GROMACS .gro file of C-alpha atoms in nm:
model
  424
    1UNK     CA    1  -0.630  -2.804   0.927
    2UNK     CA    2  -0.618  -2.678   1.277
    3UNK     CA    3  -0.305  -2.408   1.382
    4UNK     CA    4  -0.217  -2.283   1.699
    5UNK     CA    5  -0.058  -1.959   1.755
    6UNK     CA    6   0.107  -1.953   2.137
    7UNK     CA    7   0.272  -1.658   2.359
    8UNK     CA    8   0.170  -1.354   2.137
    9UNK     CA    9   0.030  -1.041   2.189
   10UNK     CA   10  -0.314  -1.025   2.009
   11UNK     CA   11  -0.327  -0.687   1.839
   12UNK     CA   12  -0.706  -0.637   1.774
   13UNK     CA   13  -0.796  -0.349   1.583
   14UNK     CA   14  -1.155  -0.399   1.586
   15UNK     CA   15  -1.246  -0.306   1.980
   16UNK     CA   16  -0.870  -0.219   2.012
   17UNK     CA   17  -0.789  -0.473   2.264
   18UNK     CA   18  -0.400  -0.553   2.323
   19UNK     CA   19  -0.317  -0.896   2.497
   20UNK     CA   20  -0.134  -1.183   2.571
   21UNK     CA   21  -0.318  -1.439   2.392
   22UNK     CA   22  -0.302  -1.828   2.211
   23UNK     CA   23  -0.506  -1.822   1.884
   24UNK     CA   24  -0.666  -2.149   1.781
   25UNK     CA   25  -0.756  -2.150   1.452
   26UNK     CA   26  -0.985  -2.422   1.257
   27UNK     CA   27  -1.074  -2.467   0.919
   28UNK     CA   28  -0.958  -2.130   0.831
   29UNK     CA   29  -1.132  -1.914   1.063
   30UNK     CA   30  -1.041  -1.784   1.371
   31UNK     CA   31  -1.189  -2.084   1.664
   32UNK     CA   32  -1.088  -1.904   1.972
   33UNK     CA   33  -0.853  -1.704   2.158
   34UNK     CA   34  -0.784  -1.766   2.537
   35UNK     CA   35  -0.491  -1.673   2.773
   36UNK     CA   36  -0.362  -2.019   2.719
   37UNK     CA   37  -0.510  -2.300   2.477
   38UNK     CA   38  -0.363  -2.665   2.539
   39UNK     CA   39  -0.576  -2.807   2.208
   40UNK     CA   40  -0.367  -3.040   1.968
   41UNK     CA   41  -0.308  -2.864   1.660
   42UNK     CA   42  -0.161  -2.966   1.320
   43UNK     CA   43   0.125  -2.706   1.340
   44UNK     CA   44   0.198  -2.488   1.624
   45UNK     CA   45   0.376  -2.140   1.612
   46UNK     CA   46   0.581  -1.984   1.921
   47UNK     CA   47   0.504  -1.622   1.884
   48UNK     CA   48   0.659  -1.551   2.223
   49UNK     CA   49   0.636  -1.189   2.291
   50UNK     CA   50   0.546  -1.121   1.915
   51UNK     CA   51   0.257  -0.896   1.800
   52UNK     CA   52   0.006  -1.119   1.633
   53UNK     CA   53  -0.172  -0.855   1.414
   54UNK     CA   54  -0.485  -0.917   1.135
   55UNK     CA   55  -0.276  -0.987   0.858
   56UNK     CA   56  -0.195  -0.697   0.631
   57UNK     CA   57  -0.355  -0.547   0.356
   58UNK     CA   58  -0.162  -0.328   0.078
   59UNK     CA   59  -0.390  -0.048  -0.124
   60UNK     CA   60  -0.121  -0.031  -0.336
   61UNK     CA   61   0.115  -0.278  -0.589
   62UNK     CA   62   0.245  -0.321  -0.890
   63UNK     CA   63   0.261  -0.675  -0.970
   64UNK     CA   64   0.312  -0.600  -1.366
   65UNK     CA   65   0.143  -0.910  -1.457
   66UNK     CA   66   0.032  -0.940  -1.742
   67UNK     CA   67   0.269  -0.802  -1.997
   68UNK     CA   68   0.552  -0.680  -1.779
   69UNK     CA   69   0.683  -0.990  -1.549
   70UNK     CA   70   1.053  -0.881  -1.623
   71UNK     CA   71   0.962  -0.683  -1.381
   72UNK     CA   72   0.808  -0.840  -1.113
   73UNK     CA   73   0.472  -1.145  -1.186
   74UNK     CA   74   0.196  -1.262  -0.965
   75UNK     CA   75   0.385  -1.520  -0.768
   76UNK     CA   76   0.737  -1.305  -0.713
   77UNK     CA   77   0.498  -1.007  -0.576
   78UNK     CA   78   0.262  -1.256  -0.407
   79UNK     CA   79   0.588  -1.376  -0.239
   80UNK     CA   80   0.750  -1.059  -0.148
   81UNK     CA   81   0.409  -0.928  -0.030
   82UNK     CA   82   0.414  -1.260   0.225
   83UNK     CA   83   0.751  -1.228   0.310
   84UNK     CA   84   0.641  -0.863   0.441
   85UNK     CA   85   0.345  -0.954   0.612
   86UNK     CA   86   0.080  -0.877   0.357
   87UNK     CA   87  -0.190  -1.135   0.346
   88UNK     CA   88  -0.359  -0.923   0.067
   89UNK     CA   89  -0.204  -0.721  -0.202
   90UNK     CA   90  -0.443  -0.459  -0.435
   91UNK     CA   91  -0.279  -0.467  -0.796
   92UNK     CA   92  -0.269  -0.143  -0.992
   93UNK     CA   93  -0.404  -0.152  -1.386
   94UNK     CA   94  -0.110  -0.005  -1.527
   95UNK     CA   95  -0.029  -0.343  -1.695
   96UNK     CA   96   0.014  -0.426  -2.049
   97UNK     CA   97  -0.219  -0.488  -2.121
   98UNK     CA   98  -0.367  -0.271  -1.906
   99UNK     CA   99  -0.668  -0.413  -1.671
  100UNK     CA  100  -0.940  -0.177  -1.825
  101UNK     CA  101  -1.167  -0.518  -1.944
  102UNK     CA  102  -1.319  -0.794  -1.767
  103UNK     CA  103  -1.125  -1.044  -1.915
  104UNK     CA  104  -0.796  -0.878  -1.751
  105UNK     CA  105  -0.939  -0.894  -1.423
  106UNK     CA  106  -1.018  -1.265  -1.473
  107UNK     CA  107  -0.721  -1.367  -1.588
  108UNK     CA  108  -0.537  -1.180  -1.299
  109UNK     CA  109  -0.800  -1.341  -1.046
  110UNK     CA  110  -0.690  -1.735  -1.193
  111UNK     CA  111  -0.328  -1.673  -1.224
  112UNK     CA  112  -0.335  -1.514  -0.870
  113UNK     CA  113  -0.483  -1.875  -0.775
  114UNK     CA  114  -0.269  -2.042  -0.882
  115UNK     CA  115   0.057  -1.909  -0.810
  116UNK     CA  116   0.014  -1.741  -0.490
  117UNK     CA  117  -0.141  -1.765  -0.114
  118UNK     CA  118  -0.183  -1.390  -0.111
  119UNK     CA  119  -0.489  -1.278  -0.135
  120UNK     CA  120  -0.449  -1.009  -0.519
  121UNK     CA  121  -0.697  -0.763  -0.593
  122UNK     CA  122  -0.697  -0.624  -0.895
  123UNK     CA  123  -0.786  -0.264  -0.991
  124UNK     CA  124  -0.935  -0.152  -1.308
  125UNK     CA  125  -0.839   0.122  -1.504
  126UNK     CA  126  -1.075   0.479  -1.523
  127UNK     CA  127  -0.990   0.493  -1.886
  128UNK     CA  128  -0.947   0.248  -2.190
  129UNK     CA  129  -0.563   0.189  -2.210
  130UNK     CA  130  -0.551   0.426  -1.961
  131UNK     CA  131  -0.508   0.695  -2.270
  132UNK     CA  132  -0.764   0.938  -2.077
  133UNK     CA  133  -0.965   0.971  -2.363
  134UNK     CA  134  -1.275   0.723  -2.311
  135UNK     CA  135  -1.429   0.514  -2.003
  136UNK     CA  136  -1.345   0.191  -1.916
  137UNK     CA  137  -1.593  -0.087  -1.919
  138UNK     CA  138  -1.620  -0.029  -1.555
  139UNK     CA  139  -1.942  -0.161  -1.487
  140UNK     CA  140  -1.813  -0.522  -1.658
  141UNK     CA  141  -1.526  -0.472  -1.440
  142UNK     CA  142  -1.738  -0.456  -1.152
  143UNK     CA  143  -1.925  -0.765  -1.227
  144UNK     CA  144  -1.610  -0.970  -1.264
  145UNK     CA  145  -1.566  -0.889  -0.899
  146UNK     CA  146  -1.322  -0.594  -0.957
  147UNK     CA  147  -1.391  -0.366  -0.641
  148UNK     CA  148  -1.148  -0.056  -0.743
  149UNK     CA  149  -1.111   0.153  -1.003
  150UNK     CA  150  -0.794   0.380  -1.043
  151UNK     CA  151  -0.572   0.555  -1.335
  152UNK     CA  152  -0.293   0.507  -1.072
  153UNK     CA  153   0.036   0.610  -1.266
  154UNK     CA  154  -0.136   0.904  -1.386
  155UNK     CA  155  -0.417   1.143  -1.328
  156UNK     CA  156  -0.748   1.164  -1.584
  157UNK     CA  157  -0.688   1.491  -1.672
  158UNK     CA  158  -1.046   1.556  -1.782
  159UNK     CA  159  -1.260   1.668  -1.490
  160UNK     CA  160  -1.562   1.560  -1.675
  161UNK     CA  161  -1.490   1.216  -1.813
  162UNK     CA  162  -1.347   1.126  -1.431
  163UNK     CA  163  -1.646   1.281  -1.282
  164UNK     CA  164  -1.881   1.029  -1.490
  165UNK     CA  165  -1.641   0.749  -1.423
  166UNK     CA  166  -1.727   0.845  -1.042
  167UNK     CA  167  -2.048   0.832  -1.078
  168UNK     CA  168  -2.058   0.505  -1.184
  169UNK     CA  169  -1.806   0.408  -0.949
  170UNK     CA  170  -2.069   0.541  -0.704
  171UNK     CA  171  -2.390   0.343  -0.840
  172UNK     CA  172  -2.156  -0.019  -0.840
  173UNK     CA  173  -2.020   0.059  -0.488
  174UNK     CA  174  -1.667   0.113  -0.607
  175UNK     CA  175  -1.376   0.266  -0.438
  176UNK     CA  176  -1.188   0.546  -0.686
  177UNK     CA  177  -0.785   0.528  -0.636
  178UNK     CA  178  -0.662   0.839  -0.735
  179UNK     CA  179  -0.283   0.928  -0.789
  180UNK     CA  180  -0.338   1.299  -0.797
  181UNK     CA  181  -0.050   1.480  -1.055
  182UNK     CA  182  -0.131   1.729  -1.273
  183UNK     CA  183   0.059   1.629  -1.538
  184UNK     CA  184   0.069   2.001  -1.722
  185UNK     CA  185   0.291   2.113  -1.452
  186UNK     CA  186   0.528   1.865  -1.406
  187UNK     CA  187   0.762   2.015  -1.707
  188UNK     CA  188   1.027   1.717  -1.700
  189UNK     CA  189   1.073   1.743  -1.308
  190UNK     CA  190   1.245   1.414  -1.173
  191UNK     CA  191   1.293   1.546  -0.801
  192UNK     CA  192   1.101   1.706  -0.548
  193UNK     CA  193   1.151   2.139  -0.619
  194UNK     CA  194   1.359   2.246  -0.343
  195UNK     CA  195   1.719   2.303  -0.261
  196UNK     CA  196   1.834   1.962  -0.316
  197UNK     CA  197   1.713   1.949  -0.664
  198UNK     CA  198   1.857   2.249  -0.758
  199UNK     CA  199   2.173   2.140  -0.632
  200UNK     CA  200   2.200   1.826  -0.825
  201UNK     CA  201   2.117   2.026  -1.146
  202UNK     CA  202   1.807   1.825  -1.155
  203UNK     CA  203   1.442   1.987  -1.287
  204UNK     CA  204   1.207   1.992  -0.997
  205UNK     CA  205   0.852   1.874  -0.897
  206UNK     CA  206   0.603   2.109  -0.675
  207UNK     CA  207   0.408   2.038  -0.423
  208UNK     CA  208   0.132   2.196  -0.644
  209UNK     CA  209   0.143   1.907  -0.893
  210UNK     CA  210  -0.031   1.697  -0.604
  211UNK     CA  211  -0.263   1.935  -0.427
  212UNK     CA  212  -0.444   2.071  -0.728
  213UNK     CA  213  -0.536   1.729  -0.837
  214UNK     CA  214  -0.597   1.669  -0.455
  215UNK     CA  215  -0.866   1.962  -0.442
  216UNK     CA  216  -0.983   1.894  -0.750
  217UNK     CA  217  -1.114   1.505  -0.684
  218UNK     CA  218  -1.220   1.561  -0.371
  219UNK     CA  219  -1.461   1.847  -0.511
  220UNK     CA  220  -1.521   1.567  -0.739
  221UNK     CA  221  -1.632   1.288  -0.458
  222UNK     CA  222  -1.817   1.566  -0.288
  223UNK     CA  223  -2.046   1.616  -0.597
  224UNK     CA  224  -2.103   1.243  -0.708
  225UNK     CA  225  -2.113   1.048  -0.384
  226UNK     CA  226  -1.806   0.832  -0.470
  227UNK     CA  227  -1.565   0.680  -0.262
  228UNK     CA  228  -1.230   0.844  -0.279
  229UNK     CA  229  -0.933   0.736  -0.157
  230UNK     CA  230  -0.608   0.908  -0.215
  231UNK     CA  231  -0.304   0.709  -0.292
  232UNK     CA  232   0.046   0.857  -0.193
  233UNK     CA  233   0.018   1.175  -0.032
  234UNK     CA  234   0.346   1.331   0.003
  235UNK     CA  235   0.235   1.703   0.043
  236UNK     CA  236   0.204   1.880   0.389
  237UNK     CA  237  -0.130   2.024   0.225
  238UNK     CA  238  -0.264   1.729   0.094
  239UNK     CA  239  -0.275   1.625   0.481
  240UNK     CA  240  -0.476   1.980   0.532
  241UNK     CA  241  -0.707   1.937   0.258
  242UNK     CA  242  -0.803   1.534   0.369
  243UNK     CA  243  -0.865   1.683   0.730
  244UNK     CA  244  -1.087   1.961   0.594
  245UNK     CA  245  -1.281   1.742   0.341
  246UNK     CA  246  -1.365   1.515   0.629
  247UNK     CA  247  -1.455   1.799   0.881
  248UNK     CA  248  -1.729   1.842   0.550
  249UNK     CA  249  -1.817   1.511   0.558
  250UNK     CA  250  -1.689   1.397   0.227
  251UNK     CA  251  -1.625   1.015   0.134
  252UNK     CA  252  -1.211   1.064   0.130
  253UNK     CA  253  -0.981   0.831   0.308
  254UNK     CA  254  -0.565   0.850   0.238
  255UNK     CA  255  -0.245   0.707   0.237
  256UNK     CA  256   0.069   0.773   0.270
  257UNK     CA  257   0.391   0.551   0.193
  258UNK     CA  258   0.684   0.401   0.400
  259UNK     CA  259   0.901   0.625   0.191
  260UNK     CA  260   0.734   0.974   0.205
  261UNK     CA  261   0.699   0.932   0.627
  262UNK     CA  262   1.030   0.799   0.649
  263UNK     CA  263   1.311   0.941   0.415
  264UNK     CA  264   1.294   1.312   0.279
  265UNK     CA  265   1.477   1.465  -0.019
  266UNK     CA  266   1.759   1.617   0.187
  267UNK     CA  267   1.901   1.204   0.187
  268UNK     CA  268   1.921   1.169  -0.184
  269UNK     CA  269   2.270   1.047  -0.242
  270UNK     CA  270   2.389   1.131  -0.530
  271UNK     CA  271   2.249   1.053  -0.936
  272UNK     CA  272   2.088   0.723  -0.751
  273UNK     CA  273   1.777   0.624  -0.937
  274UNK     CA  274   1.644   0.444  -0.633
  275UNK     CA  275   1.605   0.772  -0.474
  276UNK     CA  276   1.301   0.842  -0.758
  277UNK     CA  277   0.980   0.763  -0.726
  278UNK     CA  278   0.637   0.965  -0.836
  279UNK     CA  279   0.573   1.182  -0.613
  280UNK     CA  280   0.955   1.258  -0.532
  281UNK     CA  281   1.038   1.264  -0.178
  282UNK     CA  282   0.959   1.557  -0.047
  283UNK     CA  283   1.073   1.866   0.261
  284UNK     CA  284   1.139   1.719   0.598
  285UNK     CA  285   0.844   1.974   0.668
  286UNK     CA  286   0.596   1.774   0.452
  287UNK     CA  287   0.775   1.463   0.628
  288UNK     CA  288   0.665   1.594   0.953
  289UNK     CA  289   0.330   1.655   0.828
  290UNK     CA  290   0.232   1.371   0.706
  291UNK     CA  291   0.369   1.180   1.046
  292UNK     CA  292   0.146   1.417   1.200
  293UNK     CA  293  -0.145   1.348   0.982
  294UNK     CA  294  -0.052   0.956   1.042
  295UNK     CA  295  -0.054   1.027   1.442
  296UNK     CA  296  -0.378   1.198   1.432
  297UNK     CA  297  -0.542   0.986   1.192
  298UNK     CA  298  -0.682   1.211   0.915
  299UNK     CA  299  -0.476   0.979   0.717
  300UNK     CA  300  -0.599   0.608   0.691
  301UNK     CA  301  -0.374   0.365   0.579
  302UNK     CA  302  -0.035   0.314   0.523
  303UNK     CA  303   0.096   0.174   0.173
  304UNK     CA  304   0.372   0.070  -0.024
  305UNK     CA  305   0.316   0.204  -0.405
  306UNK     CA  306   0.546  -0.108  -0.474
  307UNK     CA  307   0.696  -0.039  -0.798
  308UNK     CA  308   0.992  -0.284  -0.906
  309UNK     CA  309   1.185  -0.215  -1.192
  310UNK     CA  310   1.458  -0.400  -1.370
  311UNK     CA  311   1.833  -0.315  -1.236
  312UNK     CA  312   1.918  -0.192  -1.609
  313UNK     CA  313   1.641   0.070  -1.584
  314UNK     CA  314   1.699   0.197  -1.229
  315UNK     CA  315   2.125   0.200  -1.329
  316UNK     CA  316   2.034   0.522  -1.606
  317UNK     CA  317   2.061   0.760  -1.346
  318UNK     CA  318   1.794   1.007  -1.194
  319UNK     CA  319   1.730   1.182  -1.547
  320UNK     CA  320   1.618   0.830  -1.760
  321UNK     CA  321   1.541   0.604  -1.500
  322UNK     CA  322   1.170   0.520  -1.432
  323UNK     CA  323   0.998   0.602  -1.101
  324UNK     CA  324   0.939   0.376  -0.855
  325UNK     CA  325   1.081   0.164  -0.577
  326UNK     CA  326   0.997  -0.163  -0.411
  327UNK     CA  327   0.818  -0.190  -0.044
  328UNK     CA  328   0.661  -0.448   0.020
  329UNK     CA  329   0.939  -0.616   0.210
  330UNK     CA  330   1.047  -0.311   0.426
  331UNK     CA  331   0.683  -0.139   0.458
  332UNK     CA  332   0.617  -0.282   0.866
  333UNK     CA  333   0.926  -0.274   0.949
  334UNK     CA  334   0.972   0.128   0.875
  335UNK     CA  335   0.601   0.145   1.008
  336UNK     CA  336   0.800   0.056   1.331
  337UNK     CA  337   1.136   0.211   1.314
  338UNK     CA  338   0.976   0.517   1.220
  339UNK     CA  339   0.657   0.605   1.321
  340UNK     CA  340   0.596   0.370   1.657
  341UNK     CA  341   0.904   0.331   1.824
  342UNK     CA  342   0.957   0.773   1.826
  343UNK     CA  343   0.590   0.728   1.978
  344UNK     CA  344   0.398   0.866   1.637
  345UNK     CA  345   0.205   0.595   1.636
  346UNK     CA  346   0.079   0.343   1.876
  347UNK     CA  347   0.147  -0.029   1.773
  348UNK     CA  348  -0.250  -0.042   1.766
  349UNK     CA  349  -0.222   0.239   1.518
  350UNK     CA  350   0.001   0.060   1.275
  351UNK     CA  351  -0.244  -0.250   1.302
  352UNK     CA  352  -0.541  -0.007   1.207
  353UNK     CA  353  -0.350   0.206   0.904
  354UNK     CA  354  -0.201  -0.164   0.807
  355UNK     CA  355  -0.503  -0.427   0.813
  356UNK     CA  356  -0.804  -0.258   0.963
  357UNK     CA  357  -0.857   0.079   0.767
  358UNK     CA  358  -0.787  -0.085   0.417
  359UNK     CA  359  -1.027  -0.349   0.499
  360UNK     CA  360  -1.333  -0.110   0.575
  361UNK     CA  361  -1.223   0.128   0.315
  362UNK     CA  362  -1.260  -0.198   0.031
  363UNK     CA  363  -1.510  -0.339   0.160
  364UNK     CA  364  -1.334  -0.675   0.303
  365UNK     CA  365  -1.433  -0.896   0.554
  366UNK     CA  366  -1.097  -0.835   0.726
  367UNK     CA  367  -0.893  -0.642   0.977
  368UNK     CA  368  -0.987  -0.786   1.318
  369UNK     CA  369  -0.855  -1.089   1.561
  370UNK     CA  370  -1.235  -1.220   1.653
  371UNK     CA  371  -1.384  -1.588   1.704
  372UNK     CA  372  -1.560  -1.621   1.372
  373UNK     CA  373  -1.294  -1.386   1.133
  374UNK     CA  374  -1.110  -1.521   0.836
  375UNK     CA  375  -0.735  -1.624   0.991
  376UNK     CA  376  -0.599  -1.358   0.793
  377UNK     CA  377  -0.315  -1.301   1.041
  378UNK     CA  378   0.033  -1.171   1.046
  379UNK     CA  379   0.304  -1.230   1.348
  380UNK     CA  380   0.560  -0.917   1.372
  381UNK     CA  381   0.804  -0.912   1.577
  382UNK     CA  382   0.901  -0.602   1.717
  383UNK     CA  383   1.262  -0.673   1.913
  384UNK     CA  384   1.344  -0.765   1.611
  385UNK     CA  385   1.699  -0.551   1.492
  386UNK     CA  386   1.757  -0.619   1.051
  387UNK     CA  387   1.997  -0.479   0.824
  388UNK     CA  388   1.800  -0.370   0.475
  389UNK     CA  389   1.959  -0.653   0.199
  390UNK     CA  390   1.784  -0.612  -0.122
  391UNK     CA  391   1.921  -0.962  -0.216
  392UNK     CA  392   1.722  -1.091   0.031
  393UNK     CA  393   1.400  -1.012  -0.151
  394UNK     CA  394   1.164  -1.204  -0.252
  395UNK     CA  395   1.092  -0.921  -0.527
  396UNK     CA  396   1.251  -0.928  -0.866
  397UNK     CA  397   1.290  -0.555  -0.780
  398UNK     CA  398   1.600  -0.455  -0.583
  399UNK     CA  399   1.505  -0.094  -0.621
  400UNK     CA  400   1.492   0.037  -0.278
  401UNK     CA  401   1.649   0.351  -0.108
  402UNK     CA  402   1.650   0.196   0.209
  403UNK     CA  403   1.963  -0.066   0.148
  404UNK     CA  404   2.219  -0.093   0.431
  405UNK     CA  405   1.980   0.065   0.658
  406UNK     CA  406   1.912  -0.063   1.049
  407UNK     CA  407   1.530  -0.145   1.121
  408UNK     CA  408   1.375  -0.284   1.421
  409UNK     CA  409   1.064  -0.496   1.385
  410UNK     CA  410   0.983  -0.820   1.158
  411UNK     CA  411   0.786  -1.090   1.003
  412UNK     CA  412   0.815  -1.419   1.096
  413UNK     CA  413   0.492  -1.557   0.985
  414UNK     CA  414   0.195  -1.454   0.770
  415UNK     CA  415  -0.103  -1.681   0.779
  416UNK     CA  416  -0.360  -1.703   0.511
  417UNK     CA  417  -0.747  -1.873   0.548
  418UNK     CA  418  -0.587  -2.044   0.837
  419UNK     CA  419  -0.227  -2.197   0.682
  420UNK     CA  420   0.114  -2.102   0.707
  421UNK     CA  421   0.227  -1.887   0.397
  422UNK     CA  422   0.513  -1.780   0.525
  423UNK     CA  423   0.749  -1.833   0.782
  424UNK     CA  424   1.100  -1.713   0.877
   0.00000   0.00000   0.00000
């Protein structure tokens, strides 16, 4: 299978090069990349004046497969994670039942084979049933080529059963996912704790839920080696406390999602359940500092936490509903809209926080435009002007905050091992 990729602009993260380029590709890898290329080639995309990025790689999904595909399954997330650019999704445990075996990893691993050109990771779980209360057979995990472990959802409340799960997170070369929420001081909150919340009536969530969990595993990493990397910062002090732990020259890399950089809690609209997701969207001061924290780097990647959830759930209202929201489908394109076309963040700088920093952070031979790479590739087109349509998604999950909103920038092709998976 030979494809050619003509008339885009070659986005290379890896010795952050940005040119006009044609990209042959061969037998799944990258073959070369020239100003112009006249080889034949079994299909042929026109990605005139289109970024042609490494294709995209999400830390964070919920594919609730097994147990919950009501939900969402392998294939509709695969699909949705496509349609948005991502060439290769990491699936969260939280699953029923939940990925804390081998055999849950396996099954994930064929199914994902099967149904799907995305590329699925899945995480294991810190804790059996993810109960808190005893480890995970993480090192069985590891062996059946699991390459995360998290308790995402939740925190592990015990410092010393996580710190042991770290360790041996450490020994199998393991990255540890850690949603940080300490769970004793969340006392029924449903929104962020600030003037909006008490508005609405609603019971509020601090900032200090995060950022003592936040201190508290990165003291962790620090002591057993491990590699930590937080998942959803929302928190103007989380940012502070990455930047310091690197300054020290501990093992923490970050994230921070579409919907905390993009939307604060001042533009909750009414009792709207697709305004709620864990953490809550926060002050448009901890907005501003995590855009900073994006625009300087101390944080790493950019993520989705894609959480779909039935429309029956999300209709309860703020108070009953679940938490969560979908992204994969509107992740680049607020990337774009928010962070690169205000000048936050170069276009280079999305490429890095969207395929190249996940890559190095799991390990993956991924992330860069080079003669020799896997043709892991996405085409985004910036000019690109979209209305937000939830019944448009690929998704079974049409939870999203973002509906009726104006983006700029979007897919029109995502190319796995060297084939079309999606185009517009």
């Amino acid at each position: 299978m030979t494809l050619l990729i003509k008339n885009g602009i070659a986005v290379n993260p890896g010795d952050k090069t940005e040119r006009e380029a044609d990209i042959l590709i061969r037998d799944g890898m990258i073959a070369d990349i020239q100003p112009s290329i006249a080889a034949e080639a079994d299909h042929v995309i026109d990605a005139a004046g289109a970024y042609v990025m490494p294709g995209f790689i999400d830390m964070h999904v919920h594919l609730r497969d097994p147990g919950l595909t009501y939900k969402e399954d392998i294939a509709t997330g695969g699909a949705a994670a496509l349609h948005g650019g991502f060439t290769t999704i990491v699936a969260m445990p939280n699953t029923k039942p939940v990925a804390d075996c081998p055999e849950v990893i396996e099954y994930v691993k064929k199914r994902a084979a099967e149904v799907t050109k995305a590329h699925v990771l899945q995480v294991g779980s810190v804790t059996r049933g993810m109960l808190g209360k005893e480890l995970s057979d993480i090192r069985g995990m590891a062996r059946a080529g699991c390459i995360c472990i998290s308790e995402d959802g939740k925190s592990v409340m015990d410092a010393g059963l996580y710190r042991e799960a770290m360790r041996i997170a450490a020994e199998e070369n393991m990255t540890v996912l850690a949603h940080c929420e300490d769970i004793n001081m969340v006392c029924g909150g449903v929104l962020n704790a600030d003037a909006k919340s008490e508005a609405m009536g609603m019971p509020g969530i601090t900032n200090a839920v995060e950022d003592v969990i936040v201190a508290r595993d990165i003291l962790l990493a620090k002591e057993t080696g491990a590699r930590l990397h937080l998942c959803h910062c929302s928190t103007k002090d989380s940012v502070e406390m990455v930047r310091l732990a690197k300054e020290n020259g501990i093992p923490v890399t970050a994230e921070v999602c579409p919907h905390h950089f993009a939307m604060s809690s001042e533009e909750i609209d009414g009792d709207d359940a697709n305004y709620k997701m864990n953490p809550p969207l926060r002050t448009r001061e901890d907005v501003e500092a995590l855009q900073r924290g994006l625009s300087t780097d101390i944080m790493d990647v950019i993520a989705t936490d894609h959480a779909p959830h039935s429309a029956e759930e999300k209709a309860q209202g703020i108070r009953k509903a679940p938490f969560g929201i979908v992204g994969l489908e509107t992740a680049a394109a607020l990337a774009y809209t928010s962070l690169v076309k205000p000048g936050l963040l170069t276009v280079m700088q999305m490429a890095e926080k969207m395929s190249y920093n996940p890559a190095k952070i799991l390990g993956l031979n991924k992330g860069v435009i080079e003669i020799g790479a896997p043709a892991d590739l996405t085409v985004f087109d910036a000019k690109r002007e979209w209305v937000v349509d939830p019944e448009e998604f690929f998704s079974k999950g049409r939870n999203t905050p973002f509906a009726g909103r104006e983006l700029s920038g979007k897919v029109i092709a995502a190319i796995v091992d060297g084939e079309v998976a999606y185009a517009e």
